[in-house]
mmCIF file of C-alpha atoms in Angstrom:
data_model
loop_
_atom_site.group_PDB
_atom_site.id
_atom_site.type_symbol
_atom_site.label_atom_id
_atom_site.label_comp_id
_atom_site.label_asym_id
_atom_site.label_seq_id
_atom_site.Cartn_x
_atom_site.Cartn_y
_atom_site.Cartn_z
ATOM 1 C CA MET A 267 39.764 114.951 137.656
ATOM 2 C CA LYS A 268 43.234 116.329 137.646
ATOM 3 C CA SER A 269 45.719 115.039 135.259
ATOM 4 C CA SER A 270 49.221 114.760 136.686
ATOM 5 C CA GLN A 271 52.060 115.463 134.483
ATOM 6 C CA LYS A 272 55.510 114.394 135.201
ATOM 7 C CA ALA A 273 58.421 116.600 134.338
ATOM 8 C CA ALA A 274 60.855 115.040 131.845
ATOM 9 C CA LYS A 275 64.292 114.329 133.475
ATOM 10 C CA GLY A 276 67.396 114.523 131.467
ATOM 11 C CA PHE A 277 70.921 115.678 131.523
ATOM 12 C CA THR A 278 71.623 119.422 131.343
ATOM 13 C CA LEU A 279 73.860 120.914 128.552
ATOM 14 C CA ALA A 280 76.510 121.432 131.297
ATOM 15 C CA GLU A 281 76.526 117.943 132.481
ATOM 16 C CA ILE A 282 76.973 116.609 128.856
ATOM 17 C CA LEU A 283 79.783 119.009 128.137
ATOM 18 C CA ILE A 284 81.499 117.966 131.416
ATOM 19 C CA ALA A 285 81.285 114.284 130.482
ATOM 20 C CA LEU A 286 82.504 114.987 127.043
ATOM 21 C CA GLY A 287 85.449 116.854 128.442
ATOM 22 C CA LEU A 288 86.423 114.015 130.752
ATOM 23 C CA LEU A 289 86.242 111.626 127.746
ATOM 24 C CA GLY A 290 88.494 113.925 125.826
ATOM 25 C CA VAL A 291 91.111 113.987 128.571
ATOM 26 C CA ILE A 292 90.938 110.106 128.834
ATOM 27 C CA ALA A 293 91.378 109.729 125.246
ATOM 28 C CA ALA A 294 94.258 112.204 124.984
ATOM 29 C CA PHE A 295 96.273 110.092 127.395
ATOM 30 C CA THR A 296 95.144 106.571 126.094
ATOM 31 C CA ILE A 297 95.146 106.738 122.502
ATOM 32 C CA PRO A 298 98.811 107.498 122.107
ATOM 33 C CA LYS A 299 99.756 104.753 124.455
ATOM 34 C CA VAL A 300 97.571 102.358 122.471
ATOM 35 C CA LEU A 301 99.215 103.381 119.200
ATOM 36 C CA GLN A 302 102.644 103.142 120.575
ATOM 37 C CA SER A 303 101.915 99.562 122.000
ATOM 38 C CA THR A 304 100.590 98.570 118.609
ATOM 39 C CA GLY A 305 103.659 99.720 116.753
ATOM 40 C CA THR A 306 105.893 98.026 119.358
ATOM 41 C CA SER A 307 103.911 94.780 118.996
ATOM 42 C CA ARG A 308 104.276 94.982 115.235
ATOM 43 C CA ALA A 309 107.844 95.454 115.363
ATOM 44 C CA SER A 310 108.425 92.645 117.847
ATOM 45 C CA ALA A 311 106.380 90.381 115.597
ATOM 46 C CA VAL A 312 108.167 91.350 112.434
ATOM 47 C CA ALA A 313 111.493 90.888 114.206
ATOM 48 C CA LYS A 314 110.453 87.259 115.282
ATOM 49 C CA GLU A 315 109.166 86.573 111.727
ATOM 50 C CA THR A 316 112.468 87.807 110.180
ATOM 51 C CA ALA A 317 114.647 85.612 112.647
ATOM 52 C CA SER A 318 112.303 82.583 111.709
ATOM 53 C CA ILE A 319 112.746 83.339 107.983
ATOM 54 C CA ILE A 320 116.569 83.540 108.359
ATOM 55 C CA SER A 321 116.720 80.347 110.535
ATOM 56 C CA GLY A 322 114.302 78.548 108.066
ATOM 57 C CA ALA A 323 116.440 79.526 105.050
ATOM 58 C CA PHE A 324 119.656 78.373 106.672
ATOM 59 C CA SER A 325 118.009 74.955 107.517
ATOM 60 C CA ALA A 326 116.740 74.574 103.879
ATOM 61 C CA TYR A 327 120.183 75.298 102.600
ATOM 62 C CA SER A 328 121.648 72.834 105.067
ATOM 63 C CA LEU A 329 119.288 70.048 103.991
ATOM 64 C CA ASN A 330 120.777 70.163 100.359
ATOM 65 C CA ASN A 331 124.315 71.377 101.013
ATOM 66 C CA THR A 332 127.149 70.496 103.354
ATOM 67 C CA ILE A 333 127.969 72.932 105.895
ATOM 68 C CA ALA A 334 131.615 71.782 106.646
ATOM 69 C CA THR A 335 133.819 74.591 105.049
ATOM 70 C CA ALA A 336 134.811 78.032 106.315
ATOM 71 C CA ASP A 337 133.769 79.499 103.063
ATOM 72 C CA THR A 338 130.007 78.931 103.369
ATOM 73 C CA LEU A 339 128.734 82.532 102.510
ATOM 74 C CA ALA A 340 125.673 84.038 104.067
ATOM 75 C CA THR A 341 124.217 84.824 100.655
ATOM 76 C CA TYR A 342 124.119 81.047 99.912
ATOM 77 C CA MET A 343 120.764 80.854 101.826
ATOM 78 C CA ASN A 344 119.098 83.670 99.874
ATOM 79 C CA ALA A 345 117.393 81.376 97.473
ATOM 80 C CA ASN A 346 115.487 79.819 100.468
ATOM 81 C CA ALA A 347 114.713 83.077 102.128
ATOM 82 C CA ASN A 348 111.826 84.257 99.857
ATOM 83 C CA PHE A 349 112.825 87.938 99.685
ATOM 84 C CA VAL A 350 110.704 90.470 97.705
ATOM 85 C CA LYS A 351 113.743 92.176 96.240
ATOM 86 C CA THR A 352 117.423 92.959 96.745
ATOM 87 C CA VAL A 353 118.588 96.576 96.963
ATOM 88 C CA ALA A 354 122.389 96.989 96.262
ATOM 89 C CA ASP A 355 122.208 100.484 94.645
ATOM 90 C CA GLY A 356 122.701 102.601 97.607
ATOM 91 C CA SER A 357 119.286 103.953 97.650
ATOM 92 C CA LEU A 358 118.596 102.377 101.184
ATOM 93 C CA THR A 359 120.565 102.521 104.202
ATOM 94 C CA MET A 360 120.577 100.559 107.608
ATOM 95 C CA THR A 361 121.833 101.720 110.912
ATOM 96 C CA ASN A 362 124.510 99.626 112.730
ATOM 97 C CA GLY A 363 125.193 99.204 116.297
ATOM 98 C CA SER A 364 127.109 102.462 116.611
ATOM 99 C CA GLY A 365 124.406 104.644 114.867
ATOM 100 C CA THR A 366 126.154 104.725 111.618
ATOM 101 C CA ALA A 367 124.317 104.411 108.452
ATOM 102 C CA VAL A 368 125.288 101.472 106.167
ATOM 103 C CA ALA A 369 124.469 101.774 102.624
ATOM 104 C CA CYS A 370 122.777 98.821 100.904
ATOM 105 C CA ASN A 371 125.420 98.286 98.127
ATOM 106 C CA ALA A 372 127.113 95.453 96.361
ATOM 107 C CA ALA A 373 129.163 94.654 99.657
ATOM 108 C CA ASN A 374 126.244 94.961 102.051
ATOM 109 C CA PRO A 375 122.893 94.409 100.047
ATOM 110 C CA CYS A 376 119.554 94.881 101.674
ATOM 111 C CA TYR A 377 116.877 92.220 101.390
ATOM 112 C CA VAL A 378 113.274 93.361 101.529
ATOM 113 C CA LEU A 379 110.737 90.853 102.976
ATOM 114 C CA HIS A 380 106.909 90.652 102.298
ATOM 115 C CA SER A 381 106.357 92.424 105.825
ATOM 116 C CA GLY A 382 108.371 95.296 104.641
ATOM 117 C CA ALA A 383 111.301 94.476 107.008
ATOM 118 C CA ILE A 384 114.827 94.951 105.465
ATOM 119 C CA VAL A 385 117.522 92.481 106.317
ATOM 120 C CA GLN A 386 121.336 93.415 105.775
ATOM 121 C CA TYR A 387 124.371 91.333 106.142
ATOM 122 C CA THR A 388 127.678 91.511 104.537
ATOM 123 C CA VAL A 389 128.305 89.594 101.242
ATOM 124 C CA ALA A 390 131.673 88.388 102.383
ATOM 125 C CA ASN A 391 130.216 87.119 105.711
ATOM 126 C CA THR A 392 130.861 83.469 106.165
ATOM 127 C CA LEU A 393 129.952 80.880 108.721
ATOM 128 C CA GLY A 394 133.710 80.028 109.147
ATOM 129 C CA GLY A 395 133.019 76.435 110.082
ATOM 130 C CA THR A 396 130.573 74.264 111.938
ATOM 131 C CA ALA A 397 131.465 74.797 115.468
ATOM 132 C CA SER A 398 128.578 76.195 117.764
ATOM 133 C CA THR A 399 130.469 79.498 117.844
ATOM 134 C CA ASN A 400 130.706 79.973 114.172
ATOM 135 C CA GLY A 401 128.063 82.047 112.382
ATOM 136 C CA ILE A 402 127.115 85.303 110.708
ATOM 137 C CA ASN A 403 125.712 88.481 112.047
ATOM 138 C CA PHE A 404 122.988 90.568 110.339
ATOM 139 C CA ALA A 405 120.875 93.624 110.815
ATOM 140 C CA VAL A 406 116.975 93.867 110.662
ATOM 141 C CA ASP A 407 114.914 97.124 110.251
ATOM 142 C CA PRO A 408 111.302 95.823 110.967
ATOM 143 C CA ASP A 409 109.370 98.603 109.355
ATOM 144 C CA GLY A 410 111.871 99.132 106.529
ATOM 145 C CA THR A 411 111.763 102.932 107.004
ATOM 146 C CA GLY A 412 114.604 103.564 109.423
ATOM 147 C CA ALA A 413 111.885 104.983 111.875
ATOM 148 C CA THR A 414 112.174 101.898 114.115
ATOM 149 C CA ALA A 415 115.430 101.317 115.562
ATOM 150 C CA PRO A 416 117.119 98.179 113.754
ATOM 151 C CA TYR A 417 118.245 95.193 115.766
ATOM 152 C CA GLN A 418 121.150 93.080 115.106
ATOM 153 C CA GLY A 419 121.234 89.290 115.258
ATOM 154 C CA TYR A 420 123.423 86.139 115.228
ATOM 155 C CA LEU A 421 122.745 83.052 112.935
ATOM 156 C CA TYR A 422 125.067 80.291 114.211
ATOM 157 C CA ALA A 423 126.240 77.330 112.282
ATOM 158 C CA ASN A 424 123.897 74.821 114.164
ATOM 159 C CA GLY A 425 120.851 76.981 112.862
ATOM 160 C CA ARG A 426 120.339 78.841 116.070
ATOM 161 C CA VAL A 427 119.302 82.642 115.870
ATOM 162 C CA THR A 428 119.521 85.074 118.636
ATOM 163 C CA THR A 429 119.922 88.810 118.997
ATOM 164 C CA ALA A 430 123.238 90.600 119.458
ATOM 165 C CA GLY A 431 122.042 92.282 122.605
ATOM 166 C CA SER A 432 120.867 89.133 124.424
ATOM 167 C CA GLY A 433 124.368 88.465 125.876
ATOM 168 C CA ALA A 434 124.995 85.791 123.427
ATOM 169 C CA THR A 435 128.623 85.364 122.296
ATOM 170 C CA ALA A 436 129.329 86.930 118.979
ATOM 171 C CA PRO A 437 129.812 84.355 116.343
ATOM 172 C CA THR A 438 133.309 83.804 114.846
ATOM 173 C CA GLY A 439 133.763 83.611 111.133
ATOM 174 C CA GLY A 440 134.535 85.468 108.035
ATOM 175 C CA ALA A 441 133.774 89.213 107.437
ATOM 176 C CA ALA A 442 131.533 90.494 110.098
ATOM 177 C CA TYR A 443 128.532 92.844 109.436
ATOM 178 C CA ALA A 444 129.653 96.267 108.467
ATOM 179 C CA GLY A 445 130.266 98.595 111.472
ATOM 180 C CA THR A 446 129.748 97.937 115.214
ATOM 181 C CA VAL A 447 127.381 95.481 116.443
ATOM 182 C CA ALA A 448 124.693 96.820 119.026
ATOM 183 C CA ALA A 449 125.479 95.842 122.632
ATOM 184 C CA THR A 450 121.838 96.202 123.694
ATOM 185 C CA ASP A 451 118.507 95.257 121.936
ATOM 186 C CA PRO A 452 115.936 97.922 121.027
ATOM 187 C CA SER A 453 112.987 97.859 123.555
ATOM 188 C CA TYR A 454 110.525 96.243 121.202
ATOM 189 C CA ILE A 455 112.325 92.799 121.174
ATOM 190 C CA ALA A 456 113.551 92.864 124.931
ATOM 191 C CA ASN A 457 110.594 90.512 125.836
ATOM 192 C CA TRP A 458 111.714 87.624 123.663
ATOM 193 C CA THR A 459 115.580 87.596 123.762
#
């Protein structure tokens, strides 16, 4: 009786190397886009969270105080904003709409949030009244490092928060945020303005 033996079939070394090479090429194009998308999504989420914190702090302040005078300062809502720390010694800077660095000092302190985001507005910034056009403007760096472009937003006397680049009318009030306000929003928040 003859015993039949079947030859073992498998992949050759050349076929395996070609497959690994193709996977490497695909990964080289895909991984950077995934990482960029993740960073953009995080910046967008932090931007939304920061706008929510500012709006919530203003609402909490409004419940216990009358917003009827022109001298309601932006800093009045700080007690309700749950900032991790305040930086006013010049060790941090924010970039305004003209690309100029604005130092975190006594006139323009920076407020660090739990997410690492930094919020900055001018201490002398007042709502200026209770009309729907009255409000303050502020800047937010979502990652707190300056690596992600900051965005600038508006908080109106009625509690509405929007971004400066959304086409909203700039609020009237007291001292504006230091420097030029950005005319356009960074790409990471273009989907929610």
